Amino acid sequence: MTRPSIDATHDIHLQSWVDSANRPDTDFPIQNLPLGIFRRAGSEEAFRPGAAIGDQVLDLLALRDAGQLTTEAAQALAGTGDGSLNALMARGGGASLALRRCLSEGLREGAAQQPQWSSALLPQAEAEMAVPARIGDYTDFYTSIHHATAVGRMFRPDNPLLPNYRWVPIGYHGRASSIGVSGQRFRRPLGQSKRPDEASPVLRPCERLDYELEMGIFVGRQNALGEPVPMGGAEAHLFGLCLFNDWSARDIQAWEYQPLGPFLSKSFASVVSPWIVTMEALAPFRCAFERAEGEPAPLPYLDSPDNRDAGALDIQLEVWLQTERMRSQGQPHQRLMQSNFRDSYWTVAQLLAHHTVNGCNLRPGDMFGSGTQSGPDTGQGGSLLELSDGGRQPLVLANGEQRGFLQDGDSVMLRGRGQREGFRSIGFGACEGRVLPAFLPA
Amino acid sequence: MTRPSIDATHDIHLQSWVDSANRPDTDFPIQNLPLGIFRRAGSEEAFRPGAAIGDQVLDLLALRDAGQLTTEAAQALAGTGDGSLNALMARGGGASLALRRCLSEGLREGAAQQPQWSSALLPQAEAEMAVPARIGDYTDFYTSIHHATAVGRMFRPDNPLLPNYRWVPIGYHGRASSIGVSGQRFRRPLGQSKRPDEASPVLRPCERLDYELEMGIFVGRQNALGEPVPMGGAEAHLFGLCLFNDWSARDIQAWEYQPLGPFLSKSFASVVSPWIVTMEALAPFRCAFERAEGEPAPLPYLDSPDNRDAGALDIQLEVWLQTERMRSQGQPHQRLMQSNFRDSYWTVAQLLAHHTVNGCNLRPGDMFGSGTQSGPDTGQGGSLLELSDGGRQPLVLANGEQRGFLQDGDSVMLRGRGQREGFRSIGFGACEGRVLPAFLPA
């Protein structure tokens, strides 16, 4: 089995000498230890790898340079001085596990390292984060059958799900250059769209701007071109997960997407949360991969006993919205929905095995989007398209404002959390982005 | 106007002291000077930038290090020691023009530099070439209305062209990791497909493997996220062109592509020619962008006087095939078809302006595929899908072999050439790749 196991680093009783990591509501207790790329905000310092602990960032290269890491953990970090986690990702699970164990021991309450390690902490509030990897290729999947059905119903009321959906983990290539990190501000895109009453299309600002609640899945160890990764080895090529909002221009998409798929409706901006929660940290939140009665079994190349037992991930996901007016009146974000990644129709191992079955090479730092994670119930749509029934039934917010689609000034925040009885709950931090007005050339 | 002009480097009377560059049939006379990345074959040397001249490669960093380049040309090459042309591409047209002028003067018959420059030559037969850029994102367009119509007719006989085609330069994101350089050998991909008589799909080797005759278009200077490039400035963001074969698995594509577009049917391999012919070299082959009577005018953001005058490129394209049997009997490749890039429905400037209109940032080294370049006439299909009418009318080769789709051992070679009265004709070199048998796990 190539999936990371539960070990002493997951012990619910572990506490850290970093006090904020012991608060019940923190996303980053000592059982999490997610990795990111940071520098001191407002500085011209080089971006470098860090681990989140409570409300602090631990500077990993500073620790290494001070001789504070185990040999294995120091080796795991070699090459990460380039401002990305790619070199660590390339080494595979052994390296991230060594780093995790070293950090867990050094941050533990009573650790002898506390005096030296304290000086390598920076409050997260004073850190500027970067996209944690150089994403070579980004692939967006479509793993929620609830999302695919809801969206399909708008186009084909009698036949919402296409015949291939239950067999193929549907995915398409996405744009890597416009992926930013939480805190992203982006202009409402211009694009061609055609209203039903128009004879020909018009270039104008997007009128149906939306978010998509997704998970980002980072590839670790690469596979060579021409060499598929079988299910039994797929988990060994995964590094970790983050939150991912794949902003979408629905009107541009509707006009452009046939026959080759979405293009400019997606490539103007996307946003990841800055912290990658490693596959090691997620070990307690694995759960059985189960499908509803009557669904077909996956083809053999997408099936394995381990995947059936524990291929899925129990991660609760949420979308929060703050309008310009709410912000100006000091009101926080309002939660719009909740869903869970365990309801995905395909597991992360299946996505990787499928992606490589044709021989496609995945490189360290490549990212998959999970596709919009909508749940089975009403109100669990992972996009405004679903929650507002294509804009026909605008959401009414607590302050009386209405939203069919996003308005300028709207801030969308994704949240995610792993929870399981007997284990410390861990979170993903925030994935936030805000819409700015369109760029209108003079 | 941002488009490079015709200047003294295009003079038809120029001859080089490299004799092979003066042969009438060479792709690389002194008027061409395409750029690539090479090293001595069989060596462990670092890959480095070179220019093709006749049957030789000129080692540009060796010349620079020997103080043989003008200051401007030397500066243009700064940063290219990383084994890619990205740093040069990032500098924009001024840098490539300075380099071109310097090379043209130094390689000219009678140039005083001949003794020193001679020692920086390596026969192309002794060079190993690399993909010339780190391609961050690759976008595939669909610019041949003849290809789109022919393919559309197979699916929708009465309505071959979708309503958006004449308005939107249709494109989609592609996979960068599996792009290789001429000489590529790749395994026939495995994938899900479903024959008409099957109740459910089966994983098997592709049964309808095809090539696609395309041009590769490299981005030079970047644009910032959120800042569209207008038509008037689009040419200043283009670096040059190569040949591009986007291998396609038609049976996998037919089953997987709805609703989000082609994915594993494309991502197993693609191949570029090693030499990038710069926009400067292509100046003589510009021609008017004209559309047939009755076609709509492009929307204003895709239109400019300069584009109408000279937005198109007159580049003759060809596909050549050599089967395993032909190779074993010493027979060369056989030409299957010819078409011309000037028949593209959209110009390269329009592709760039459209790609950025939503604010998408293009980075140096990003590549566009033009889409399959089929011509208006019978026999001008840029893929076997078209030439064999979806496999129903296999091509009969000169030796009696038949091809509906590609067989294991088939080698496909693309060729391209710019020709114009009063100018020296220039070529793109070969873009060759060969199909190996599928990888079948034990």
Short mmCIF file of N, CA and C in Angstrom, two decimals, chain B residues 89-153:
data_model
loop_
_atom_site.label_atom_id
_atom_site.label_comp_id
_atom_site.label_asym_id
_atom_site.label_seq_id
_atom_site.Cartn_x
_atom_site.Cartn_y
_atom_site.Cartn_z
N MET B 89 13.05 35.33 -25.59
CA MET B 89 11.65 35.57 -25.95
C MET B 89 11.06 36.71 -25.12
N ALA B 90 11.41 36.73 -23.83
CA ALA B 90 10.85 37.71 -22.91
C ALA B 90 11.22 39.14 -23.29
N ARG B 91 12.34 39.31 -24.02
CA ARG B 91 12.82 40.66 -24.31
C ARG B 91 12.08 41.35 -25.43
N GLY B 92 11.33 40.59 -26.22
CA GLY B 92 10.57 41.21 -27.29
C GLY B 92 11.38 41.37 -28.57
N GLY B 93 10.71 41.99 -29.57
CA GLY B 93 11.23 42.02 -30.93
C GLY B 93 12.55 42.75 -31.09
N GLY B 94 12.82 43.77 -30.29
CA GLY B 94 14.07 44.50 -30.44
C GLY B 94 15.27 43.58 -30.26
N ALA B 95 15.18 42.69 -29.28
CA ALA B 95 16.30 41.79 -29.00
C ALA B 95 16.48 40.79 -30.14
N SER B 96 15.40 40.19 -30.62
CA SER B 96 15.59 39.21 -31.70
C SER B 96 16.08 39.88 -32.97
N LEU B 97 15.65 41.12 -33.19
CA LEU B 97 16.11 41.83 -34.38
C LEU B 97 17.61 42.12 -34.29
N ALA B 98 18.06 42.55 -33.12
CA ALA B 98 19.49 42.83 -32.94
C ALA B 98 20.31 41.57 -33.17
N LEU B 99 19.82 40.46 -32.65
CA LEU B 99 20.54 39.18 -32.83
C LEU B 99 20.56 38.80 -34.30
N ARG B 100 19.41 38.94 -34.96
CA ARG B 100 19.32 38.58 -36.38
C ARG B 100 20.29 39.40 -37.22
N ARG B 101 20.35 40.69 -36.98
CA ARG B 101 21.24 41.55 -37.77
C ARG B 101 22.70 41.17 -37.56
N CYS B 102 23.03 40.89 -36.32
CA CYS B 102 24.42 40.52 -36.00
C CYS B 102 24.79 39.21 -36.70
N LEU B 103 23.89 38.23 -36.65
CA LEU B 103 24.17 36.94 -37.28
C LEU B 103 24.24 37.09 -38.79
N SER B 104 23.35 37.88 -39.35
CA SER B 104 23.32 38.07 -40.80
C SER B 104 24.65 38.67 -41.28
N GLU B 105 25.16 39.61 -40.53
CA GLU B 105 26.42 40.24 -40.95
C GLU B 105 27.61 39.30 -40.79
N GLY B 106 27.63 38.58 -39.71
CA GLY B 106 28.77 37.71 -39.45
C GLY B 106 28.82 36.48 -40.35
N LEU B 107 27.67 36.08 -40.86
CA LEU B 107 27.61 34.87 -41.69
C LEU B 107 27.67 35.19 -43.18
N ARG B 108 27.67 36.46 -43.50
CA ARG B 108 27.65 36.90 -44.89
C ARG B 108 28.97 36.57 -45.59
N GLU B 109 28.86 36.24 -46.86
CA GLU B 109 30.06 36.00 -47.67
C GLU B 109 31.01 37.20 -47.53
N GLY B 110 32.25 36.90 -47.27
CA GLY B 110 33.25 37.97 -47.17
C GLY B 110 33.37 38.60 -45.80
N ALA B 111 32.53 38.15 -44.83
CA ALA B 111 32.58 38.75 -43.49
C ALA B 111 33.95 38.49 -42.85
N ALA B 112 34.45 39.54 -42.19
CA ALA B 112 35.77 39.41 -41.54
C ALA B 112 35.72 38.38 -40.41
N GLN B 113 34.50 38.13 -39.89
CA GLN B 113 34.37 37.22 -38.73
C GLN B 113 34.56 35.75 -39.10
N GLN B 114 34.58 35.41 -40.38
CA GLN B 114 34.56 34.00 -40.78
C GLN B 114 35.52 33.09 -40.01
N PRO B 115 36.80 33.46 -39.85
CA PRO B 115 37.71 32.54 -39.16
C PRO B 115 37.25 32.20 -37.73
N GLN B 116 36.83 33.23 -36.99
CA GLN B 116 36.40 32.99 -35.60
C GLN B 116 35.05 32.26 -35.56
N TRP B 117 34.12 32.66 -36.40
CA TRP B 117 32.79 32.07 -36.35
C TRP B 117 32.79 30.61 -36.83
N SER B 118 33.70 30.30 -37.74
CA SER B 118 33.77 28.92 -38.25
C SER B 118 33.92 27.91 -37.12
N SER B 119 34.68 28.31 -36.12
CA SER B 119 34.95 27.36 -35.04
C SER B 119 33.74 27.18 -34.12
N ALA B 120 32.70 28.01 -34.32
CA ALA B 120 31.48 27.86 -33.51
C ALA B 120 30.40 27.08 -34.26
N LEU B 121 30.77 26.42 -35.35
CA LEU B 121 29.79 25.63 -36.12
C LEU B 121 29.84 24.16 -35.72
N LEU B 122 28.70 23.53 -35.71
CA LEU B 122 28.59 22.08 -35.50
C LEU B 122 27.63 21.56 -36.57
N PRO B 123 27.98 20.49 -37.28
CA PRO B 123 27.03 19.96 -38.26
C PRO B 123 25.72 19.57 -37.57
N GLN B 124 24.62 19.90 -38.20
CA GLN B 124 23.32 19.52 -37.59
C GLN B 124 23.23 18.01 -37.40
N ALA B 125 23.90 17.28 -38.25
CA ALA B 125 23.86 15.81 -38.13
C ALA B 125 24.51 15.34 -36.84
N GLU B 126 25.33 16.19 -36.23
CA GLU B 126 25.99 15.80 -34.96
C GLU B 126 25.36 16.48 -33.76
N ALA B 127 24.22 17.16 -33.97
CA ALA B 127 23.58 17.88 -32.86
C ALA B 127 22.33 17.15 -32.37
N GLU B 128 22.13 17.22 -31.08
CA GLU B 128 20.87 16.76 -30.47
C GLU B 128 20.06 18.00 -30.14
N MET B 129 18.82 18.04 -30.60
CA MET B 129 17.99 19.22 -30.37
C MET B 129 17.04 18.98 -29.19
N ALA B 130 16.63 20.08 -28.55
CA ALA B 130 15.63 20.02 -27.47
C ALA B 130 14.42 20.85 -27.85
N VAL B 131 13.32 20.66 -27.11
CA VAL B 131 12.20 21.59 -27.27
C VAL B 131 12.77 22.99 -26.98
N PRO B 132 12.58 23.95 -27.89
CA PRO B 132 13.34 25.20 -27.80
C PRO B 132 12.93 26.14 -26.67
N ALA B 133 11.79 25.90 -26.04
CA ALA B 133 11.36 26.77 -24.95
C ALA B 133 10.79 25.93 -23.81
N ARG B 134 10.86 26.45 -22.62
CA ARG B 134 10.05 25.89 -21.53
C ARG B 134 8.64 26.41 -21.78
N ILE B 135 7.79 25.51 -22.24
CA ILE B 135 6.43 25.92 -22.58
C ILE B 135 5.60 25.89 -21.30
N GLY B 136 5.25 27.07 -20.80
CA GLY B 136 4.47 27.12 -19.57
C GLY B 136 3.06 26.62 -19.83
N ASP B 137 2.38 27.27 -20.73
CA ASP B 137 1.03 26.87 -21.10
C ASP B 137 0.96 26.72 -22.61
N TYR B 138 0.27 25.70 -23.04
CA TYR B 138 0.07 25.47 -24.47
C TYR B 138 -1.43 25.50 -24.76
N THR B 139 -1.79 26.29 -25.75
CA THR B 139 -3.19 26.45 -26.15
C THR B 139 -3.35 25.95 -27.57
N ASP B 140 -4.34 25.15 -27.82
CA ASP B 140 -4.56 24.68 -29.18
C ASP B 140 -5.78 25.37 -29.77
N PHE B 141 -5.57 26.00 -30.92
CA PHE B 141 -6.69 26.65 -31.61
C PHE B 141 -7.25 25.73 -32.69
N TYR B 142 -8.11 26.27 -33.50
CA TYR B 142 -8.93 25.46 -34.43
C TYR B 142 -9.20 26.35 -35.64
N THR B 143 -8.11 26.88 -36.22
CA THR B 143 -8.26 28.03 -37.11
C THR B 143 -8.61 27.68 -38.56
N SER B 144 -8.62 26.40 -38.92
CA SER B 144 -8.96 26.09 -40.31
C SER B 144 -10.45 25.79 -40.42
N ILE B 145 -11.15 26.66 -41.11
CA ILE B 145 -12.59 26.44 -41.29
C ILE B 145 -12.83 25.20 -42.15
N HIS B 146 -11.83 24.85 -42.98
CA HIS B 146 -11.98 23.66 -43.82
C HIS B 146 -11.89 22.40 -42.96
N HIS B 147 -10.97 22.42 -41.99
CA HIS B 147 -10.87 21.29 -41.06
C HIS B 147 -12.13 21.21 -40.18
N ALA B 148 -12.53 22.35 -39.63
CA ALA B 148 -13.70 22.35 -38.74
C ALA B 148 -14.95 21.87 -39.48
N THR B 149 -15.07 22.26 -40.72
CA THR B 149 -16.24 21.85 -41.50
C THR B 149 -16.19 20.35 -41.81
N ALA B 150 -15.01 19.88 -42.23
CA ALA B 150 -14.88 18.46 -42.58
C ALA B 150 -15.14 17.57 -41.36
N VAL B 151 -14.59 17.94 -40.22
CA VAL B 151 -14.78 17.14 -39.01
C VAL B 151 -16.22 17.27 -38.53
N GLY B 152 -16.76 18.49 -38.57
CA GLY B 152 -18.13 18.71 -38.14
C GLY B 152 -19.12 17.91 -38.98
N ARG B 153 -18.80 17.76 -40.27
CA ARG B 153 -19.71 17.04 -41.17
C ARG B 153 -19.85 15.57 -40.76
#
